């Protein structure tokens, strides 16, 4: 059974969902890791990216690339709406506003009034055909014991490819004078201001960029699942992304990637193990599917708390650097 | 390090609790709520069948809620008896009288029948405004009671406690445990729960926040820790009690009393009356007692309070205990007028945020005032707009207030930034 | 008692030592600026002019409103009423970053070293008008490399002058309190300001470093012809390097004049007597404290 669980875990860890979460975490790294912005509503950007694709293609019959652009434009607008009232205020106002806005978006997409456009609680499907039509990989099963279909492999390649592109983008940005200002805002925005830097403007750029990356993650997520439903965009998605980022190491370029791999490996391994044990009758009877989910989520919460308290620099972060944070 | 030991102990306790659940979720269930124009539609019959064989029927209650317990996980057909719908109410899609619903192991699935509009006439509109105003006050009082703790904790420690909503759920479920599982009367269960809830809140401050404050952990890290804690509490509840909505055993299924244009159940009147009494008591405590004055002094200016000889950490602990007790009462009240479920507190948290920011972060009276307004806005919105988006209006208020008056209605400008 | 300023050309020769007196060439002119917090009036300045090209010492007991005045002038806080002009142009309501770009740069009483950035990065941040600070050009190093080299060279020079060159590549968070003060001052100079506002630059600095810090401040005036306003509690220091001293108490300017006149000023002695329990303007270091920006 061990090897089965191992392959279950590995399949999820390198799968398209993990890539989508890595993108969310790359975006959060921009916000939280480099700029010190507390975005507790990254799932809202993800929703905008996912529904941008789904609505454009499934509801209005537009092409896929247009859908991605609509999602990105939506993320820019959302970032502006969230940033203008809050980026001049204390960090926690942004946190409250973003988590609230993400929930507003979810409520609005699932209400029966928006059903003609968003499909309401039933969501939308059949919008990813254009993506799979581009698949150059011949049909078959790949990667040996992982038996990954050519369709899944295609989304994996594109998903992780996008992770690589945005990781590279952030890497290039953060080593430039632009990145220097961003990091100085995280350290002490008043100091940056006293040196003539327009802090609000840079925070806004960071919010927009990280949000757009989150929206691209949402598009990858939607295309890989080939369906969107409002209730997959729960607030907990944001905190999965936070756990991934902190696990891998905030403010490091590799953090979101390593974090996503480890996080999904552990979560999928745990779920697979619990489910298999439960199927084999080796767990108490009450341990149904809901209990498996609850255990996993409790674990994520504990992980988030313990990492933040005891290893805020992540698994591989620089302890020395983190100890300098005495604010 | 003492802090570390204490924290690991707490974690061990939580994990230990996970391994030995006292009580697990009942069997499978299909539920739903029939509403037309934001109001429940009662006395409608719904039949659930498996492969054509009926396995149970349910009848919707005054809120339009119904449920049918099931023999096991499967895909069921759920049929609504259109003949039992009241005059003037129809299915929005007349062809969808039967839905296929898949129910997983131990799960509660929801079957949605969308009902069409009734014609609105003048006097009914006024009546609904009156009814929703009362509902809004009722809801606002509960938000306010829970939000005081959130606001005072922020005022005294600078922390926005993202786990506050889950402390509300926790309180509601502690009472549920004593009431529905152990069979104690709800009043007795509530009293026990308030004490337990307050003690747990105090333990959370001592076990987690006090050590972190002493280590001078940054605000942003603290917020992330509070979100982690929220996650733990929420899903431990899910683990023990499952995901479905459940009522307390007492004071349910009461018939409403007509008071002019409005209708209230006795339990709702009690909840409103007691809430007012409790809020006044808290206000008196804050203004009249030494401890209350200390709380306001620390919230006002921590350094000044410290230098004038107030034991700040003790005040903070009292604030947590008070906040935990109030959160528990709020959770129980919410459970009495609706039902308890593991997400109830999180839903409330967003409204609490709206309330405290509207009123002014860090102020106790602002939290009360803002919460009442938030309750009114969300309930009154259902007179004109879909009740599915009633929270959206409250959250929209939050964003607007940040734009025009970020310090809130009662807040002082210089506290911001 | 007087400073090293070339006595023959003392621009303030013959200016009456009274609060709000007009100066021949003011770089900063403040009018009717008021700021209150709840019940306390933190700043209430009727009229004050800061002369160009000299060192002005700002003294006053703790809580006198010196830091708040700095905050107001540099756009970190907004007054209830009042206006001020810098180089003749109105500056009221100008956001903090634009104030800095116009040539008025301040340091903070509680130092704001950017802990998780190196000393060099702290310095580089101070340079204005960097092309690489814009989003798209930042992605093309070729566009900003040369400018970066020039900035780095200038930063290296300043670091050497402030004796921080050996810490160049260390995180700023590892510096001692005094080194942070030095870094903050050097970093402010990277902006090339006309007017430097130093809030308690000497507080917490190791006495061995004070002399060189004083030297740097004088150098700003003598070698670079910048204007300096600095807050300090140590009267020896104030009297040693200031050309002019302004004293605040309870938000208002209660006295100003050349250093020689301030020590005997009745209002000043009164203010300090009221605030520090019977000690005249302290000829000793006082603990830096009070609220801070
Ligand atoms: N943000 C603030 N909120 C409330 N009171 C403040 C604030 N900043 C300063 N004060 C008050 O204003 C007065 C002046 O303070 P400050 O300017 O720091 O004095 P100084 O720098 O001269 O020691 C003090 O009484 C202080 O308590
Ligand atoms: Mg000061």
mmCIF file of N, CA and C in Angstrom, chain A residues 18-28 42 159 162-164 166 210 213-214 216-218 220 256:
data_model
loop_
_atom_site.group_PDB
_atom_site.id
_atom_site.type_symbol
_atom_site.label_atom_id
_atom_site.label_comp_id
_atom_site.label_asym_id
_atom_site.label_seq_id
_atom_site.Cartn_x
_atom_site.Cartn_y
_atom_site.Cartn_z
ATOM 1 N N UNK A 18 -1.507 21.509 -8.470
ATOM 2 C CA UNK A 18 -0.357 21.995 -7.719
ATOM 3 C C UNK A 18 0.291 23.162 -8.449
ATOM 4 N N UNK A 19 0.335 23.089 -9.794
ATOM 5 C CA UNK A 19 0.907 24.201 -10.565
ATOM 6 C C UNK A 19 0.066 25.457 -10.389
ATOM 7 N N UNK A 20 -1.273 25.279 -10.405
ATOM 8 C CA UNK A 20 -2.146 26.441 -10.211
ATOM 9 C C UNK A 20 -1.905 27.063 -8.837
ATOM 10 N N UNK A 21 -1.786 26.223 -7.827
ATOM 11 C CA UNK A 21 -1.523 26.750 -6.479
ATOM 12 C C UNK A 21 -0.141 27.392 -6.407
ATOM 13 N N UNK A 22 0.821 26.819 -7.128
ATOM 14 C CA UNK A 22 2.149 27.445 -7.141
ATOM 15 C C UNK A 22 2.039 28.856 -7.703
ATOM 16 N N UNK A 23 1.192 29.033 -8.735
ATOM 17 C CA UNK A 23 1.013 30.372 -9.300
ATOM 18 C C UNK A 23 0.367 31.309 -8.272
ATOM 19 N N UNK A 24 -0.648 30.814 -7.562
ATOM 20 C CA UNK A 24 -1.240 31.637 -6.501
ATOM 21 C C UNK A 24 -0.164 32.060 -5.512
ATOM 22 N N UNK A 25 0.703 31.101 -5.165
ATOM 23 C CA UNK A 25 1.743 31.389 -4.173
ATOM 24 C C UNK A 25 2.796 32.344 -4.733
ATOM 25 N N UNK A 26 3.099 32.247 -6.034
ATOM 26 C CA UNK A 26 4.036 33.207 -6.634
ATOM 27 C C UNK A 26 3.461 34.618 -6.503
ATOM 28 N N UNK A 27 2.148 34.739 -6.787
ATOM 29 C CA UNK A 27 1.484 36.037 -6.642
ATOM 30 C C UNK A 27 1.539 36.525 -5.201
ATOM 31 N N UNK A 28 1.259 35.615 -4.262
ATOM 32 C CA UNK A 28 1.305 35.990 -2.847
ATOM 33 C C UNK A 28 2.720 36.346 -2.427
ATOM 34 N N UNK A 42 -6.526 36.063 -2.074
ATOM 35 C CA UNK A 42 -5.935 35.669 -3.351
ATOM 36 C C UNK A 42 -6.905 34.814 -4.160
ATOM 37 N N UNK A 159 1.013 24.466 -17.236
ATOM 38 C CA UNK A 159 0.895 25.018 -15.885
ATOM 39 C C UNK A 159 2.253 25.316 -15.278
ATOM 40 N N UNK A 162 4.130 28.073 -16.997
ATOM 41 C CA UNK A 162 3.741 29.418 -16.557
ATOM 42 C C UNK A 162 4.355 29.749 -15.207
ATOM 43 N N UNK A 163 4.418 28.737 -14.325
ATOM 44 C CA UNK A 163 5.074 28.961 -13.032
ATOM 45 C C UNK A 163 6.508 29.419 -13.279
ATOM 46 N N UNK A 164 7.193 28.739 -14.200
ATOM 47 C CA UNK A 164 8.584 29.097 -14.489
ATOM 48 C C UNK A 164 8.681 30.519 -15.034
ATOM 49 N N UNK A 166 6.650 33.124 -14.615
ATOM 50 C CA UNK A 166 6.406 34.167 -13.618
ATOM 51 C C UNK A 166 7.472 34.181 -12.527
ATOM 52 N N UNK A 210 0.806 40.715 -8.522
ATOM 53 C CA UNK A 210 0.526 39.470 -7.804
ATOM 54 C C UNK A 210 -0.879 38.970 -8.085
ATOM 55 N N UNK A 213 -0.989 37.339 -11.498
ATOM 56 C CA UNK A 213 -0.402 35.995 -11.460
ATOM 57 C C UNK A 213 -1.408 35.016 -10.842
ATOM 58 N N UNK A 214 -2.121 35.474 -9.793
ATOM 59 C CA UNK A 214 -3.176 34.646 -9.197
ATOM 60 C C UNK A 214 -4.263 34.326 -10.207
ATOM 61 N N UNK A 216 -3.947 34.138 -13.451
ATOM 62 C CA UNK A 216 -3.431 33.142 -14.394
ATOM 63 C C UNK A 216 -3.505 31.755 -13.751
ATOM 64 N N UNK A 217 -3.202 31.690 -12.455
ATOM 65 C CA UNK A 217 -3.363 30.432 -11.724
ATOM 66 C C UNK A 217 -4.799 29.941 -11.805
ATOM 67 N N UNK A 218 -5.747 30.874 -11.673
ATOM 68 C CA UNK A 218 -7.154 30.510 -11.766
ATOM 69 C C UNK A 218 -7.492 29.952 -13.139
ATOM 70 N N UNK A 220 -5.433 28.428 -15.214
ATOM 71 C CA UNK A 220 -4.845 27.086 -15.301
ATOM 72 C C UNK A 220 -5.736 26.083 -14.564
ATOM 73 N N UNK A 256 7.738 29.270 -3.669
ATOM 74 C CA UNK A 256 6.408 28.800 -4.075
ATOM 75 C C UNK A 256 6.453 27.441 -4.776
#
